[in-house]
Amino acid sequence: MSATLFAASSPEPLAARMRPERLEDVVGQQHLLAPGRPLGDAIRNGTIGSVILTGPSGTGKTTIASLIGRYMQQTVVVLNAVTDGIPRLREIVADAEKRRNFEGRRTLVVIDEIHRWAKSQQDALLPHVENGVITLCGATTEVPGFAVVGALLSRSRVYALRPLTIEDVVSVCARALADEHRGLGALRVQADPDTLRWLAEQSDGDARRALGALEAVAQMLPTGAALTRDALADALGTRVVSYDRVDVDRNAVLSAFHKSLRGSDPHAVLYWLARGLQAGEDPQIFLRRLAAMATEDIGLADPQAIGIVMTAWETFRRLGPAEGERAVAQAAVYCAVAPKSNRLYLGWAAARAAAAESPSVPVPAHLLNSEMHLRADPDRRVPYEYPHDHPGAFVAQPYQPPELQGQTYYHPLSVGEEKQIAKRLAWWAERGGPPVVE
């Protein structure tokens, strides 16, 4: 028997009981649902097709899915990507075909956590979405471009839900406390605005989590009693860091860490490092990122940066997580305050591009070893000048193939150690070396 979003369970959680039955009652997401906005108008007009809803937990993805089915007068069937697979999909499609052929009624298939379905499973949806047997509503907390196959995305509209504001969550909680039929109104629980605001702040924009804590506490209080922060704190339990080891939150924290370091903000670098480590991330993920940044964002402006990072890495391996985390933090701050230059990164990219465009250009004869030099065509035998035989251990002679003479790749900035490198390059250029390009 098909489970639907409207199937009753006993007892239903408060969050399920308080789920809005009209678009006007949805709290938040007005950028999508307000009159004149694309998703809201499509639902009201009954013209909506397959959609992918993406956004953080507790922001209303399931609520919107249920409203689509209600407004479209479709039968709503829920698939859970964790527990249901293709055999369950086949059963749903068979029922949907009978429903369409004999009742003229469409079927909306809601797939919660669609990102957990493998590519082959998602591909199995395509023919049924294309021929109109089912309408798809996929819900995911991840970026759809990474989580949903391209063919399915091209057949669906993607809508991004925003995190609920503190005021939104306060409004949801206040509504639940006042509603005598579906909510907690019959218990006459008292809650002052400051307590509800504190609950909303601790819930991190997750209305489901806030309502769960509210219900747990209210059911234990005598009628007419007041909510307290201590009781709500016990119901909330440990505040979990918003971070997923394999998904978008993890990448967001790493990206913020990288950009903060590139922007030379040691305070932000320490904060994002702490966020990741408190969530259980392996410190070596940050060490690998630091090693990459030492060559990409710092380069030769401070050649010691890569050594500092590698020393911190070895220190972490020897000391372990507790004491070793300080070494990671030390390396992160050092890289944050180091002078920045991406000229090595750009120079390496330019050299790779030049090498890719000229893979068969021969090595100049005077750069060959002695034996190969003797085998070369006599016309190519240009004497090799030994730099140490000349003043300053420098002599002007070509080191690139003739086709690439004059090409420059590394252009140092006048910051940090690169300032000294720029001076040396200028000194060599004055004596016939490669030109200096700013």
XYZ file of C-alpha atoms in Angstrom, residues 119-357:
239
model
C 23.104 7.416 -10.996
C 21.556 4.193 -12.335
C 18.631 4.560 -9.945
C 18.062 8.183 -10.926
C 18.267 7.210 -14.609
C 15.421 4.748 -14.017
C 13.130 7.724 -13.363
C 13.722 9.347 -16.747
C 11.318 7.431 -19.038
C 8.458 7.722 -16.549
C 8.997 11.465 -16.047
C 9.231 11.980 -19.824
C 6.050 10.097 -20.691
C 4.099 11.806 -17.917
C 3.266 8.690 -15.900
C 4.686 10.423 -12.821
C 5.571 13.958 -11.805
C 8.786 14.142 -9.801
C 9.505 16.241 -6.754
C 13.024 15.540 -5.500
C 14.240 16.985 -2.204
C 17.911 17.335 -1.373
C 20.148 19.212 1.029
C 22.955 19.180 -1.549
C 23.788 21.248 -4.618
C 21.636 19.650 -7.372
C 24.373 19.994 -9.987
C 26.497 17.577 -7.966
C 23.737 15.396 -6.545
C 21.292 14.854 -9.418
C 22.109 13.439 -12.852
C 22.122 15.978 -15.680
C 19.388 14.279 -17.691
C 17.002 14.496 -14.743
C 17.952 18.106 -14.037
C 17.230 19.060 -17.640
C 13.669 17.736 -17.242
C 13.022 19.498 -13.928
C 12.885 23.015 -12.541
C 15.263 23.594 -9.640
C 14.214 25.807 -6.723
C 16.566 26.732 -3.879
C 15.034 27.234 -0.447
C 16.733 29.680 1.886
C 17.491 29.060 5.574
C 14.692 30.269 7.821
C 15.419 33.444 9.742
C 15.202 33.607 13.529
C 11.933 35.512 13.159
C 10.568 32.747 10.894
C 11.320 30.031 13.450
C 9.858 32.158 16.272
C 6.678 32.546 14.217
C 6.437 28.781 13.631
C 6.888 28.040 17.339
C 4.378 30.693 18.409
C 1.822 29.293 15.976
C 2.320 25.778 17.390
C 1.853 27.036 20.966
C -1.377 28.811 20.039
C -3.026 26.124 17.868
C -5.426 24.050 19.989
C -6.311 21.518 17.286
C -2.981 20.544 15.745
C -0.514 22.195 18.063
C 0.096 22.611 21.803
C -2.597 25.214 22.521
C -4.583 22.894 24.772
C -1.625 22.686 27.160
C -1.702 26.482 27.730
C 2.101 26.532 27.796
C 3.557 29.982 28.456
C 6.625 31.213 26.571
C 8.064 34.715 26.619
C 9.467 36.193 23.379
C 13.081 36.021 24.597
C 12.820 32.279 25.283
C 11.334 31.573 21.858
C 14.022 33.692 20.219
C 16.729 31.772 22.097
C 15.171 28.498 20.910
C 15.163 29.777 17.323
C 18.815 30.803 17.558
C 19.832 27.397 18.893
C 17.927 25.617 16.134
C 20.092 27.129 13.375
C 17.143 27.849 11.099
C 15.737 24.312 11.385
C 12.040 24.652 12.229
C 11.643 20.878 12.632
C 14.322 20.814 15.323
C 12.781 23.753 17.166
C 9.308 22.187 17.146
C 10.724 18.864 18.322
C 12.321 20.493 21.359
C 9.184 22.527 22.025
C 6.980 19.421 21.968
C 9.323 17.393 24.172
C 9.331 20.053 26.878
C 5.653 21.048 26.659
C 4.450 17.466 27.130
C 6.393 17.224 30.396
C 5.074 20.471 31.880
C 1.868 20.881 33.875
C -0.921 22.797 32.130
C -0.217 26.513 32.081
C 3.442 26.205 33.060
C 6.179 28.338 31.520
C 8.924 27.175 29.189
C 12.484 27.656 30.428
C 15.771 27.809 28.561
C 17.244 25.046 30.717
C 14.451 22.634 29.828
C 14.698 23.502 26.142
C 18.475 23.110 26.223
C 18.090 19.587 27.620
C 15.584 18.757 24.885
C 17.834 20.120 22.151
C 20.818 18.115 23.340
C 24.285 18.867 22.028
C 24.304 21.542 19.387
C 25.571 19.813 16.265
C 27.898 21.689 13.956
C 26.383 22.242 10.512
C 28.881 20.186 8.549
C 28.732 17.058 6.416
C 31.836 14.968 5.868
C 31.056 14.237 2.229
C 28.625 16.895 1.106
C 28.210 20.577 0.465
C 28.665 21.937 4.008
C 32.102 20.382 4.179
C 33.137 21.935 0.881
C 31.722 25.287 1.986
C 33.863 25.324 5.139
C 36.996 24.337 3.199
C 36.267 27.010 0.609
C 35.804 29.649 3.310
C 39.079 28.533 4.925
C 40.940 28.844 1.592
C 39.497 32.240 0.687
C 40.121 33.614 4.181
C 43.768 32.580 3.929
C 44.116 34.090 0.452
C 42.562 37.256 1.871
C 45.140 37.360 4.720
C 42.603 37.170 7.572
C 44.168 34.964 10.292
C 41.118 35.331 12.547
C 38.719 33.929 9.949
C 41.237 31.209 9.067
C 41.308 30.037 12.715
C 37.497 30.135 12.931
C 36.914 27.999 9.821
C 39.644 25.591 10.884
C 37.962 25.230 14.286
C 34.543 24.724 12.647
C 35.891 21.862 10.582
C 37.827 20.179 13.386
C 34.931 20.437 15.862
C 32.742 18.703 13.295
C 35.172 15.777 13.246
C 37.079 16.600 10.063
C 40.516 15.017 9.671
C 43.102 17.806 10.275
C 45.135 16.375 7.415
C 42.437 17.618 5.010
C 43.334 21.153 6.101
C 47.052 20.379 5.969
C 46.707 19.211 2.375
C 44.830 22.398 1.564
C 47.554 24.466 3.284
C 50.280 22.730 1.291
C 48.446 23.510 -1.936
C 47.898 27.133 -0.904
C 51.573 27.541 0.006
C 52.420 27.049 -3.669
C 49.293 28.582 -5.206
C 48.638 31.710 -3.136
C 52.004 32.368 -1.478
C 54.574 30.820 -3.773
C 58.004 32.420 -3.750
C 56.780 35.506 -1.909
C 57.585 33.389 1.170
C 59.381 30.161 0.228
C 59.362 29.087 3.878
C 55.589 28.646 3.896
C 55.666 25.178 2.331
C 58.323 24.100 4.825
C 56.251 25.409 7.745
C 53.240 23.426 6.512
C 55.197 20.201 6.031
C 56.778 20.573 9.480
C 53.308 21.066 10.981
C 52.139 17.953 9.152
C 54.964 15.874 10.618
C 54.317 17.378 14.066
C 50.663 16.404 13.840
C 51.582 12.843 12.888
C 53.918 12.553 15.876
C 51.718 14.249 18.501
C 48.253 13.162 17.410
C 45.027 15.200 17.233
C 44.945 16.981 20.610
C 48.377 18.629 20.689
C 48.924 18.294 16.955
C 45.974 20.553 16.137
C 47.969 23.488 17.494
C 50.636 22.832 14.872
C 47.938 22.915 12.176
C 46.660 26.215 13.580
C 50.219 27.606 13.653
C 50.789 26.725 10.004
C 47.403 28.174 9.044
C 48.111 31.509 10.738
C 51.620 31.649 9.241
C 50.205 31.158 5.744
C 47.449 33.717 6.398
C 49.883 36.478 7.367
C 52.543 35.568 4.770
C 52.961 37.860 1.731
C 50.855 36.615 -1.160
C 51.801 35.989 -4.777
C 50.258 33.673 -7.335
C 52.982 34.351 -9.917
C 54.553 30.904 -9.437
C 51.124 29.324 -9.966
C 50.529 31.387 -13.111
C 54.063 30.781 -14.373
C 53.712 27.029 -13.992
C 50.355 27.086 -15.810
C 51.868 29.126 -18.670
C 54.867 26.798 -18.954
C 52.608 23.741 -19.059
C 50.536 25.352 -21.804
C 53.681 26.143 -23.842
C 54.954 22.578 -23.400
C 51.585 21.173 -24.522
C 51.668 23.324 -27.666
